[in-house]
Amino acid sequence: MHNAEEGKLTKAQAALEHIEVPELQLDQAISAGMSKGKRKKKKNLLYIWTFAAAAILMLAFTAMLRTSETFASYVTLIPGMERIVELVRYDKGLTAAVENDFALKIGVSDEHDGLKVTLDSVIVDEQMMVMFYKIDSSGGHKEISVENLRLTDTAGNTLEETVSSFGGWVEDAQNNEELLQARYEFYGTKLPENLQLSIELAEGRTEDGQPLAKLDDTWVLPFSIDKDAFQDKKEVFEVNKTVVFEGQKITIEKVSVYPTRIGVTAHFDEGNSKQIFGFEDLTLVDETGEEWAAINNGTTARHMDEYSKEFFLQSNFFKKPEELHLRFNSLRALDKDEVEIIVDTDKLEIVKAPSDGRLQKVGREEDNLVLNFRRGSEGGLGNISLDQAVDQTGNEIGDGSQSVRSSGEGGFVEVLFPYFDEGAAPGPITVKLNDYPATIKGEANIRLK
């Protein structure tokens, strides 16, 4: 790389290091729609998500431009990667990957009926592939959305044990240069070098913002990656340190640093009286005080077994700090005898719920059951997540889908899931909490190096 370009990258990196990324204002953006998430998962593995819709991403980018004019001015200094940096700059690890030439240029296109889809670039390692693609039209197409996206081998075989997320709208596809983003996360998958990305599109919108008409064609983009470029690019710290928060034992087993993200493996003692859902403030901190916090667009954690989870942070792989500490002071946890909610669906009454009174009432909206939670002082959507509901016979109800929305009046969070047209056995139903905003406090500062 030429010296001038190296100088530009150095300036851009210096600007990045002084960014404080603001918390996404989900309440304001949630009404604009959520990115679609498709998952293929091994039994007993649960993946915990934060979905960022195009509206949410745009809001985050706008907030960062307002709070960091210095960084905004340096975005254009990174040669050939300006649009990708625009998409990933909420994530310090992915931004560093671009700055360190870890993004692979692809440039493969497919065109049908005047609509061309181009896979521009990918960032890939053993953990994840982040794909950047664009949709543009020479035939007058305007409102285009991604209906489905599949990453397969060249024979069309689906990659097992993967989680994918994609979505977004192109308001006007005519000569569009805006990039969209999709992610595939790999869990035990042996990634082939020759791959194929298949994309289905829809055009137009209904009054409530849903796709109007699915297009008949499928856009197929074959491409190859160089596995040697990322093979064994990782740093693993074997930790095995136990801390105690309000009588609950938490063991940090290891920290795995990859170019795209960091995985923190935690084990929660079987004898704990509380169910621990996750960390409120898990961060890595170097000797200068710079922090790497949780991922805010993608998978934030996954269950490894009944008592262990892996939590994901933004990566500092390219930073190479001299000292590194793992810190946290708060975890979300609830007494184990309170993690089940029981609802009488005939009377729409709460039979059993957490004793903090956060669950206020239940209701019906068309064929959905609605659980109405008090938001509390922390704002946002409150880290409330439910497992699939079961009826009195133990059979699962519906397909496990659910949606979460914020109600401005009274400060409530509402969780909706299909029930009344799902053929459940008569009687009360039970739904287990996967996450809940009750917390325990303590102090942990674990040195990794």
Short mmCIF file of C-alpha atoms in Angstrom, two decimals:
data_model
loop_
_atom_site.label_atom_id
_atom_site.label_comp_id
_atom_site.label_asym_id
_atom_site.label_seq_id
_atom_site.Cartn_x
_atom_site.Cartn_y
_atom_site.Cartn_z
CA MET A 1 0.00 0.00 0.00
CA HIS A 2 1.26 3.47 -0.88
CA ASN A 3 2.56 5.67 1.95
CA ALA A 4 -0.13 8.27 1.34
CA GLU A 5 -2.86 5.68 1.77
CA GLU A 6 -1.19 4.33 4.89
CA GLY A 7 -1.22 7.84 6.30
CA LYS A 8 -4.92 8.16 5.58
CA LEU A 9 -5.66 4.88 7.34
CA THR A 10 -3.64 5.96 10.36
CA LYS A 11 -5.65 9.18 10.62
CA ALA A 12 -8.92 7.31 10.21
CA GLN A 13 -7.96 4.81 12.92
CA ALA A 14 -7.00 7.61 15.29
CA ALA A 15 -10.38 9.23 14.75
CA LEU A 16 -12.17 5.92 15.33
CA GLU A 17 -10.47 5.36 18.67
CA HIS A 18 -12.11 8.48 20.09
CA ILE A 19 -15.66 7.54 19.13
CA GLU A 20 -18.25 6.90 21.79
CA VAL A 21 -21.03 4.96 20.05
CA PRO A 22 -24.43 6.13 21.36
CA GLU A 23 -27.06 3.62 22.40
CA LEU A 24 -29.47 2.86 19.59
CA GLN A 25 -32.82 4.54 20.10
CA LEU A 26 -34.89 1.41 19.49
CA ASP A 27 -38.13 2.90 20.74
CA GLN A 28 -38.10 5.48 17.97
CA ALA A 29 -36.99 3.13 15.20
CA ILE A 30 -38.91 -0.06 16.00
CA SER A 31 -42.03 1.13 14.21
CA ALA A 32 -40.07 1.33 10.96
CA GLY A 33 -39.73 -2.47 10.91
CA MET A 34 -37.24 -5.12 11.89
CA SER A 35 -34.64 -6.95 9.83
CA LYS A 36 -35.58 -10.44 8.93
CA GLY A 37 -33.74 -13.17 10.77
CA LYS A 38 -33.59 -16.73 9.61
CA ARG A 39 -32.03 -19.39 11.76
CA LYS A 40 -31.04 -23.00 11.36
CA LYS A 41 -30.00 -24.31 14.72
CA LYS A 42 -28.84 -27.47 16.33
CA LYS A 43 -31.18 -28.84 18.99
CA ASN A 44 -30.76 -27.24 22.42
CA LEU A 45 -28.92 -24.24 21.02
CA LEU A 46 -30.61 -20.89 21.52
CA TYR A 47 -29.38 -17.75 19.84
CA ILE A 48 -30.09 -14.33 21.35
CA TRP A 49 -30.45 -11.49 18.90
CA THR A 50 -30.50 -7.76 18.55
CA PHE A 51 -32.05 -6.94 15.18
CA ALA A 52 -31.11 -3.67 13.51
CA ALA A 53 -33.49 -2.55 10.77
CA ALA A 54 -32.45 -0.11 8.10
CA ALA A 55 -34.17 2.65 10.05
CA ILE A 56 -32.28 1.75 13.21
CA LEU A 57 -28.95 1.62 11.38
CA MET A 58 -29.61 4.96 9.73
CA LEU A 59 -30.53 6.48 13.08
CA ALA A 60 -27.32 5.15 14.61
CA PHE A 61 -25.22 6.50 11.75
CA THR A 62 -26.86 9.91 12.03
CA ALA A 63 -26.24 9.99 15.78
CA MET A 64 -22.57 9.13 15.27
CA LEU A 65 -22.14 11.80 12.64
CA ARG A 66 -23.56 14.35 15.06
CA THR A 67 -21.39 13.24 17.97
CA SER A 68 -18.19 12.67 16.01
CA GLU A 69 -17.66 15.11 13.17
CA THR A 70 -13.96 14.25 13.22
CA PHE A 71 -14.64 10.62 12.41
CA ALA A 72 -17.21 11.53 9.77
CA SER A 73 -14.59 13.59 7.95
CA TYR A 74 -12.16 10.67 7.93
CA VAL A 75 -14.60 8.08 6.54
CA THR A 76 -13.81 9.15 2.99
CA LEU A 77 -10.07 8.77 3.59
CA ILE A 78 -10.17 4.96 3.50
CA PRO A 79 -9.43 4.08 -0.14
CA GLY A 80 -12.18 2.12 -1.94
CA MET A 81 -14.08 1.16 1.23
CA GLU A 82 -16.10 4.28 2.01
CA ARG A 83 -19.54 2.67 1.68
CA ILE A 84 -18.56 -0.39 3.70
CA VAL A 85 -17.19 1.79 6.49
CA GLU A 86 -20.53 3.62 6.50
CA LEU A 87 -22.25 0.30 7.30
CA VAL A 88 -19.87 -1.10 9.93
CA ARG A 89 -18.64 1.92 11.85
CA TYR A 90 -21.00 1.17 14.75
CA ASP A 91 -18.76 -1.88 15.28
CA LYS A 92 -15.14 -1.08 16.16
CA GLY A 93 -13.95 -4.58 15.29
CA LEU A 94 -15.42 -4.66 11.78
CA THR A 95 -14.18 -1.14 11.12
CA ALA A 96 -10.68 -2.25 12.14
CA ALA A 97 -11.00 -5.23 9.80
CA VAL A 98 -11.69 -2.88 6.87
CA GLU A 99 -8.81 -0.60 7.87
CA ASN A 100 -6.45 -3.59 7.95
CA ASP A 101 -7.39 -4.81 4.45
CA PHE A 102 -9.34 -7.78 5.82
CA ALA A 103 -12.35 -7.11 3.55
CA LEU A 104 -12.31 -9.29 0.42
CA LYS A 105 -13.48 -7.66 -2.82
CA ILE A 106 -15.89 -9.92 -4.77
CA GLY A 107 -17.70 -7.89 -7.48
CA VAL A 108 -20.01 -10.66 -8.77
CA SER A 109 -23.40 -9.68 -10.26
CA ASP A 110 -26.61 -11.26 -11.54
CA GLU A 111 -29.36 -9.43 -13.42
CA HIS A 112 -33.03 -10.17 -14.18
CA ASP A 113 -35.71 -7.90 -15.61
CA GLY A 114 -33.58 -4.79 -15.27
CA LEU A 115 -32.69 -5.47 -11.62
CA LYS A 116 -29.03 -6.18 -10.89
CA VAL A 117 -27.74 -7.56 -7.59
CA THR A 118 -24.00 -7.23 -6.95
CA LEU A 119 -22.06 -8.87 -4.14
CA ASP A 120 -19.50 -6.15 -3.52
CA SER A 121 -17.30 -7.48 -0.68
CA VAL A 122 -17.19 -9.82 2.31
CA ILE A 123 -15.45 -9.88 5.68
CA VAL A 124 -14.98 -13.48 6.75
CA ASP A 125 -13.21 -15.51 9.42
CA GLU A 126 -13.87 -18.80 11.25
CA GLN A 127 -16.79 -17.26 13.14
CA MET A 128 -18.74 -15.16 10.69
CA MET A 129 -19.17 -13.79 7.19
CA VAL A 130 -20.43 -10.23 6.73
CA MET A 131 -21.59 -9.62 3.15
CA PHE A 132 -22.03 -6.24 1.46
CA TYR A 133 -24.22 -6.13 -1.62
CA LYS A 134 -26.27 -3.65 -3.63
CA ILE A 135 -29.43 -3.70 -5.71
CA ASP A 136 -29.77 -1.31 -8.64
CA SER A 137 -32.15 -1.01 -11.55
CA SER A 138 -32.02 0.13 -15.14
CA GLY A 139 -35.68 -0.67 -15.64
CA GLY A 140 -37.60 1.72 -13.42
CA HIS A 141 -37.86 -0.46 -10.29
CA LYS A 142 -38.08 1.55 -7.09
CA GLU A 143 -39.07 0.14 -3.71
CA ILE A 144 -37.16 -3.15 -3.50
CA SER A 145 -36.75 -5.34 -0.41
CA VAL A 146 -34.88 -8.57 0.30
CA GLU A 147 -37.43 -11.37 0.73
CA ASN A 148 -34.99 -14.24 1.28
CA LEU A 149 -31.24 -14.84 1.25
CA ARG A 150 -29.41 -18.19 1.28
CA LEU A 151 -25.71 -19.00 1.47
CA THR A 152 -24.95 -22.49 0.13
CA ASP A 153 -22.19 -24.49 -1.48
CA THR A 154 -22.06 -24.48 -5.29
CA ALA A 155 -24.39 -27.52 -5.39
CA GLY A 156 -27.04 -25.58 -3.49
CA ASN A 157 -26.59 -27.50 -0.23
CA THR A 158 -27.47 -25.45 2.85
CA LEU A 159 -24.67 -24.83 5.35
CA GLU A 160 -25.60 -26.50 8.63
CA GLU A 161 -25.34 -24.94 12.09
CA THR A 162 -25.50 -21.39 10.84
CA VAL A 163 -27.47 -18.32 11.84
CA SER A 164 -28.23 -15.62 9.27
CA SER A 165 -29.63 -12.11 9.39
CA PHE A 166 -30.50 -9.83 6.52
CA GLY A 167 -33.00 -7.22 5.46
CA GLY A 168 -33.51 -3.66 4.43
CA TRP A 169 -35.18 -1.59 1.74
CA VAL A 170 -33.92 0.21 -1.32
CA GLU A 171 -36.27 3.17 -1.69
CA ASP A 172 -35.25 3.90 -5.27
CA ALA A 173 -33.27 1.20 -7.07
CA GLN A 174 -32.64 3.37 -10.12
CA ASN A 175 -28.82 3.58 -10.40
CA ASN A 176 -28.54 2.85 -6.68
CA GLU A 177 -25.08 2.75 -5.08
CA GLU A 178 -26.21 2.11 -1.49
CA LEU A 179 -24.92 -1.11 0.06
CA LEU A 180 -26.97 -3.54 2.13
CA GLN A 181 -25.54 -5.93 4.70
CA ALA A 182 -26.16 -9.59 5.53
CA ARG A 183 -24.49 -11.88 8.04
CA TYR A 184 -23.88 -15.60 8.35
CA GLU A 185 -22.52 -16.92 11.64
CA PHE A 186 -20.89 -20.33 11.77
CA TYR A 187 -21.08 -22.84 14.63
CA GLY A 188 -19.09 -25.97 13.86
CA THR A 189 -19.56 -25.46 10.12
CA LYS A 190 -16.67 -26.29 7.79
CA LEU A 191 -16.93 -23.44 5.34
CA PRO A 192 -16.23 -24.42 1.70
CA GLU A 193 -14.08 -22.14 -0.43
CA ASN A 194 -16.60 -22.07 -3.28
CA LEU A 195 -19.95 -20.64 -2.28
CA GLN A 196 -23.20 -19.40 -3.73
CA LEU A 197 -25.43 -16.58 -2.52
CA SER A 198 -29.08 -16.76 -3.65
CA ILE A 199 -31.35 -13.74 -3.15
CA GLU A 200 -35.11 -13.36 -3.62
CA LEU A 201 -36.63 -9.88 -3.89
CA ALA A 202 -39.98 -8.16 -3.48
CA GLU A 203 -41.21 -4.86 -4.90
CA GLY A 204 -43.51 -2.22 -3.47
CA ARG A 205 -44.97 -1.73 -0.01
CA THR A 206 -48.35 -2.04 1.61
CA GLU A 207 -49.72 0.72 3.82
CA ASP A 208 -48.26 -0.98 6.91
CA GLY A 209 -44.79 -1.21 5.32
CA GLN A 210 -44.84 -4.88 4.27
CA PRO A 211 -43.53 -6.11 0.87
CA LEU A 212 -46.23 -5.90 -1.78
CA ALA A 213 -45.24 -8.41 -4.44
CA LYS A 214 -42.55 -11.11 -4.47
CA LEU A 215 -40.60 -11.18 -7.74
CA ASP A 216 -40.40 -14.46 -9.66
CA ASP A 217 -36.66 -14.55 -10.29
CA THR A 218 -33.83 -15.64 -7.99
CA TRP A 219 -30.53 -13.78 -8.18
CA VAL A 220 -27.64 -16.25 -7.90
CA LEU A 221 -24.12 -15.06 -7.09
CA PRO A 222 -21.32 -17.67 -7.08
CA PHE A 223 -18.08 -16.59 -5.42
CA SER A 224 -14.94 -17.94 -3.77
CA ILE A 225 -13.02 -17.13 -0.61
CA ASP A 226 -9.43 -17.76 0.39
CA LYS A 227 -9.61 -19.82 3.59
CA ASP A 228 -5.87 -19.51 4.10
CA ALA A 229 -6.34 -15.77 4.58
CA PHE A 230 -8.23 -16.28 7.85
CA GLN A 231 -7.30 -19.81 8.95
CA ASP A 232 -6.17 -19.80 12.59
CA LYS A 233 -6.51 -16.02 12.85
CA LYS A 234 -7.55 -15.99 16.50
CA GLU A 235 -6.20 -15.55 20.00
CA VAL A 236 -7.63 -17.64 22.84
CA PHE A 237 -7.21 -16.81 26.54
CA GLU A 238 -7.88 -19.73 28.89
CA VAL A 239 -9.26 -17.96 31.97
CA ASN A 240 -11.18 -20.28 34.35
CA LYS A 241 -11.79 -17.57 36.95
CA THR A 242 -14.85 -17.64 39.25
CA VAL A 243 -16.52 -14.57 40.76
CA VAL A 244 -19.50 -14.37 43.11
CA PHE A 245 -22.31 -11.81 42.69
CA GLU A 246 -24.94 -11.83 45.47
CA GLY A 247 -24.27 -15.50 46.16
CA GLN A 248 -24.30 -16.53 42.49
CA LYS A 249 -21.16 -18.12 41.03
CA ILE A 250 -20.06 -17.11 37.55
CA THR A 251 -17.01 -18.71 35.94
CA ILE A 252 -15.35 -17.10 32.92
CA GLU A 253 -13.88 -20.11 31.14
CA LYS A 254 -12.20 -18.53 28.12
CA VAL A 255 -12.09 -15.50 25.85
CA SER A 256 -11.66 -16.11 22.10
CA VAL A 257 -10.62 -13.16 19.93
CA TYR A 258 -11.39 -13.32 16.19
CA PRO A 259 -11.20 -10.57 13.55
CA THR A 260 -15.01 -10.21 13.38
CA ARG A 261 -15.89 -10.58 17.09
CA ILE A 262 -14.87 -11.79 20.53
CA GLY A 263 -16.51 -14.75 22.28
CA VAL A 264 -16.61 -14.85 26.10
CA THR A 265 -17.56 -18.30 27.41
CA ALA A 266 -19.24 -18.20 30.83
CA HIS A 267 -20.46 -21.03 33.06
CA PHE A 268 -23.14 -20.43 35.69
CA ASP A 269 -22.96 -22.76 38.67
CA GLU A 270 -25.67 -25.44 38.83
CA GLY A 271 -26.20 -24.64 42.52
CA ASN A 272 -27.08 -20.99 41.87
CA SER A 273 -30.49 -20.01 43.20
CA LYS A 274 -31.01 -17.61 40.31
CA GLN A 275 -31.28 -18.11 36.58
CA ILE A 276 -28.62 -15.87 35.00
CA PHE A 277 -29.63 -14.50 31.62
CA GLY A 278 -26.71 -12.29 30.66
CA PHE A 279 -24.36 -9.41 31.36
CA GLU A 280 -25.43 -5.78 31.54
CA ASP A 281 -21.98 -4.24 31.06
CA LEU A 282 -19.49 -6.85 29.85
CA THR A 283 -16.47 -5.09 28.32
CA LEU A 284 -12.84 -5.60 27.43
CA VAL A 285 -10.54 -2.75 28.49
CA ASP A 286 -6.93 -2.17 27.45
CA GLU A 287 -4.12 -0.30 29.21
CA THR A 288 -5.27 3.04 27.76
CA GLY A 289 -8.85 2.65 29.00
CA GLU A 290 -10.28 1.93 25.54
CA GLU A 291 -13.29 -0.38 25.74
CA TRP A 292 -14.81 -3.02 23.48
CA ALA A 293 -18.45 -3.60 24.37
CA ALA A 294 -21.22 -5.95 23.27
CA ILE A 295 -22.19 -6.31 19.63
CA ASN A 296 -25.24 -4.17 18.90
CA ASN A 297 -26.24 -5.63 15.53
CA GLY A 298 -26.29 -9.42 15.31
CA THR A 299 -26.08 -12.31 17.73
CA THR A 300 -25.21 -11.13 21.22
CA ALA A 301 -25.06 -14.57 22.88
CA ARG A 302 -25.75 -18.26 22.39
CA HIS A 303 -26.55 -21.13 24.74
CA MET A 304 -23.87 -23.81 24.70
CA ASP A 305 -25.60 -26.06 27.24
CA GLU A 306 -27.98 -25.65 30.19
CA TYR A 307 -25.44 -23.79 32.32
CA SER A 308 -23.07 -22.21 29.79
CA LYS A 309 -23.35 -19.37 27.29
CA GLU A 310 -21.01 -17.60 24.92
CA PHE A 311 -21.35 -13.81 24.82
CA PHE A 312 -20.10 -11.75 21.89
CA LEU A 313 -18.20 -8.45 22.01
CA GLN A 314 -16.81 -6.19 19.31
CA SER A 315 -13.35 -7.35 18.33
CA ASN A 316 -9.97 -5.84 19.17
CA PHE A 317 -8.06 -8.44 17.11
CA PHE A 318 -6.15 -5.83 15.11
CA LYS A 319 -5.44 -3.60 18.11
CA LYS A 320 -2.92 -5.89 19.88
CA PRO A 321 -2.98 -4.17 23.31
CA GLU A 322 -0.22 -4.74 25.86
CA GLU A 323 -2.73 -5.25 28.70
CA LEU A 324 -6.29 -6.51 28.53
CA HIS A 325 -8.93 -6.82 31.26
CA LEU A 326 -12.43 -8.31 31.21
CA ARG A 327 -14.80 -6.27 33.40
CA PHE A 328 -18.44 -6.47 34.48
CA ASN A 329 -20.49 -5.22 37.43
CA SER A 330 -24.07 -6.24 36.68
CA LEU A 331 -25.89 -9.32 35.42
CA ARG A 332 -29.53 -9.98 34.58
CA ALA A 333 -30.82 -12.73 36.85
CA LEU A 334 -34.07 -13.96 38.40
CA ASP A 335 -34.93 -16.54 41.07
CA LYS A 336 -35.26 -19.94 39.39
CA ASP A 337 -38.74 -20.46 40.83
CA GLU A 338 -39.91 -17.27 39.06
CA VAL A 339 -38.75 -17.84 35.49
CA GLU A 340 -42.07 -19.38 34.40
CA ILE A 341 -45.13 -17.34 33.54
CA ILE A 342 -48.53 -19.07 33.64
CA VAL A 343 -51.52 -17.47 31.93
CA ASP A 344 -55.21 -18.39 31.99
CA THR A 345 -56.03 -17.71 28.35
CA ASP A 346 -59.79 -18.08 28.80
CA LYS A 347 -60.02 -15.36 31.44
CA LEU A 348 -56.94 -13.49 30.19
CA GLU A 349 -55.53 -13.52 33.72
CA ILE A 350 -52.03 -13.92 35.14
CA VAL A 351 -51.74 -17.09 37.24
CA LYS A 352 -47.99 -16.92 37.97
CA ALA A 353 -45.36 -14.28 37.20
CA PRO A 354 -42.17 -12.75 38.66
CA SER A 355 -42.82 -11.20 42.06
CA ASP A 356 -41.54 -7.76 41.01
CA GLY A 357 -44.91 -7.05 39.40
CA ARG A 358 -43.42 -6.02 36.06
CA LEU A 359 -45.95 -8.17 34.16
CA GLN A 360 -49.03 -5.97 34.40
CA LYS A 361 -51.68 -7.70 32.31
CA VAL A 362 -52.43 -10.05 29.43
CA GLY A 363 -54.67 -9.39 26.47
CA ARG A 364 -55.67 -10.43 22.99
CA GLU A 365 -54.89 -8.77 19.67
CA GLU A 366 -56.44 -10.66 16.77
CA ASP A 367 -55.02 -14.21 17.10
CA ASN A 368 -52.07 -13.10 19.26
CA LEU A 369 -51.70 -13.29 23.03
CA VAL A 370 -50.21 -10.07 24.39
CA LEU A 371 -48.14 -9.85 27.58
CA ASN A 372 -47.85 -6.29 28.85
CA PHE A 373 -44.75 -5.50 30.94
CA ARG A 374 -43.97 -2.29 32.81
CA ARG A 375 -40.86 -0.81 31.26
CA GLY A 376 -39.05 0.40 34.39
CA SER A 377 -36.41 3.08 34.69
CA GLU A 378 -33.92 1.52 32.27
CA GLY A 379 -36.01 2.40 29.19
CA GLY A 380 -35.55 0.63 25.88
CA LEU A 381 -37.25 -2.71 25.32
CA GLY A 382 -36.07 -3.94 28.67
CA ASN A 383 -34.31 -7.22 27.71
CA ILE A 384 -37.55 -9.20 27.85
CA SER A 385 -37.54 -12.42 25.84
CA LEU A 386 -39.78 -15.49 26.05
CA ASP A 387 -39.27 -19.13 25.17
CA GLN A 388 -41.91 -20.95 23.13
CA ALA A 389 -45.21 -21.33 25.02
CA VAL A 390 -46.53 -24.80 25.90
CA ASP A 391 -50.06 -25.92 26.71
CA GLN A 392 -51.21 -28.13 29.62
CA THR A 393 -50.28 -31.29 27.75
CA GLY A 394 -46.70 -30.06 27.26
CA ASN A 395 -47.09 -29.45 23.51
CA GLU A 396 -45.44 -26.37 22.04
CA ILE A 397 -47.80 -23.70 20.75
CA GLY A 398 -47.22 -22.24 17.29
CA ASP A 399 -43.84 -21.88 15.65
CA GLY A 400 -42.13 -19.98 18.47
CA SER A 401 -42.29 -16.62 16.70
CA GLN A 402 -42.86 -13.51 18.77
CA SER A 403 -42.62 -9.77 18.40
CA VAL A 404 -41.77 -7.04 20.88
CA ARG A 405 -42.97 -3.47 20.74
CA SER A 406 -42.84 -0.42 22.92
CA SER A 407 -45.95 1.42 24.02
CA GLY A 408 -45.32 5.10 24.64
CA GLU A 409 -48.38 5.49 26.84
CA GLY A 410 -47.56 4.44 30.37
CA GLY A 411 -44.11 3.11 29.48
CA PHE A 412 -44.94 -0.50 28.62
CA VAL A 413 -43.22 -3.25 26.65
CA GLU A 414 -45.58 -5.66 24.89
CA VAL A 415 -44.65 -9.18 23.79
CA LEU A 416 -46.98 -10.76 21.24
CA PHE A 417 -47.06 -14.37 20.03
CA PRO A 418 -49.59 -16.46 18.05
CA TYR A 419 -51.97 -18.45 20.24
CA PHE A 420 -55.72 -18.32 19.56
CA ASP A 421 -55.59 -20.01 16.15
CA GLU A 422 -52.84 -22.53 16.96
CA GLY A 423 -54.94 -25.47 18.24
CA ALA A 424 -53.57 -25.48 21.79
CA ALA A 425 -55.19 -27.71 24.39
CA PRO A 426 -57.71 -25.92 26.64
CA GLY A 427 -56.47 -24.53 29.94
CA PRO A 428 -53.61 -22.35 31.18
CA ILE A 429 -50.40 -22.09 29.20
CA THR A 430 -46.81 -21.79 30.43
CA VAL A 431 -44.05 -19.69 28.93
CA LYS A 432 -40.49 -19.54 30.25
CA LEU A 433 -38.43 -16.37 30.37
CA ASN A 434 -35.25 -16.37 28.25
CA ASP A 435 -34.25 -12.89 29.42
CA TYR A 436 -35.53 -10.44 32.00
CA PRO A 437 -34.33 -7.04 33.31
CA ALA A 438 -33.95 -7.96 37.01
CA THR A 439 -30.29 -7.56 38.01
CA ILE A 440 -27.64 -8.62 40.53
CA LYS A 441 -24.57 -6.51 41.28
CA GLY A 442 -20.91 -7.10 42.03
CA GLU A 443 -17.47 -6.27 40.69
CA ALA A 444 -15.25 -8.30 38.39
CA ASN A 445 -11.95 -7.23 36.84
CA ILE A 446 -10.15 -10.21 35.28
CA ARG A 447 -6.76 -9.65 33.67
CA LEU A 448 -6.25 -11.57 30.45
CA LYS A 449 -2.76 -10.31 29.70
#
